[in-house]
């Protein structure tokens, strides 16, 4: 098992210093999607954020959410 870290960047940054031991990259992807669903309700128009999934100092996935209000 590898340790994966989930770092948020944007209006409310969060550095994951604990990480989570997961089976593989696919399990890390599933965990990232759960995190995105957990924070999506706090997203406001005009905010942007990035979730970086890292293992052993190597990026595994980057998820970016960008919002824009036109009216």
Coordinates of N, CA and C in Angstrom, one line a residue, residues 1-2 7-8 29 36 41 45 48 53 68:
X1 N 0.8 -1.2 0.0 CA 0.0 0.0 0.0 C 0.9 1.2 0.0
X2 N 0.4 2.2 -0.7 CA 1.1 3.5 -0.7 C 0.3 4.6 0.0
X7 N -4.1 17.5 -1.6 CA -3.9 18.9 -1.3 C -4.9 19.8 -2.1
X8 N -5.5 20.7 -1.4 CA -6.4 21.6 -2.1 C -5.7 23.0 -2.2
X29 N -8.0 7.6 -6.9 CA -9.0 8.3 -7.8 C -10.4 8.3 -7.1
X36 N -14.1 15.6 -3.8 CA -14.7 16.6 -4.7 C -16.2 16.7 -4.3
X41 N -20.4 21.5 -2.4 CA -21.5 22.4 -1.9 C -21.0 23.7 -1.4
X45 N -19.8 30.9 -7.1 CA -19.5 31.4 -8.4 C -18.2 32.3 -8.3
X48 N -12.3 29.1 -7.9 CA -11.6 28.1 -8.6 C -10.7 27.3 -7.6
X53 N -3.5 15.1 -6.1 CA -3.3 13.8 -5.4 C -1.8 13.5 -5.7
X68 N -17.5 30.4 -13.2 CA -17.6 31.7 -13.7 C -19.0 32.1 -13.8

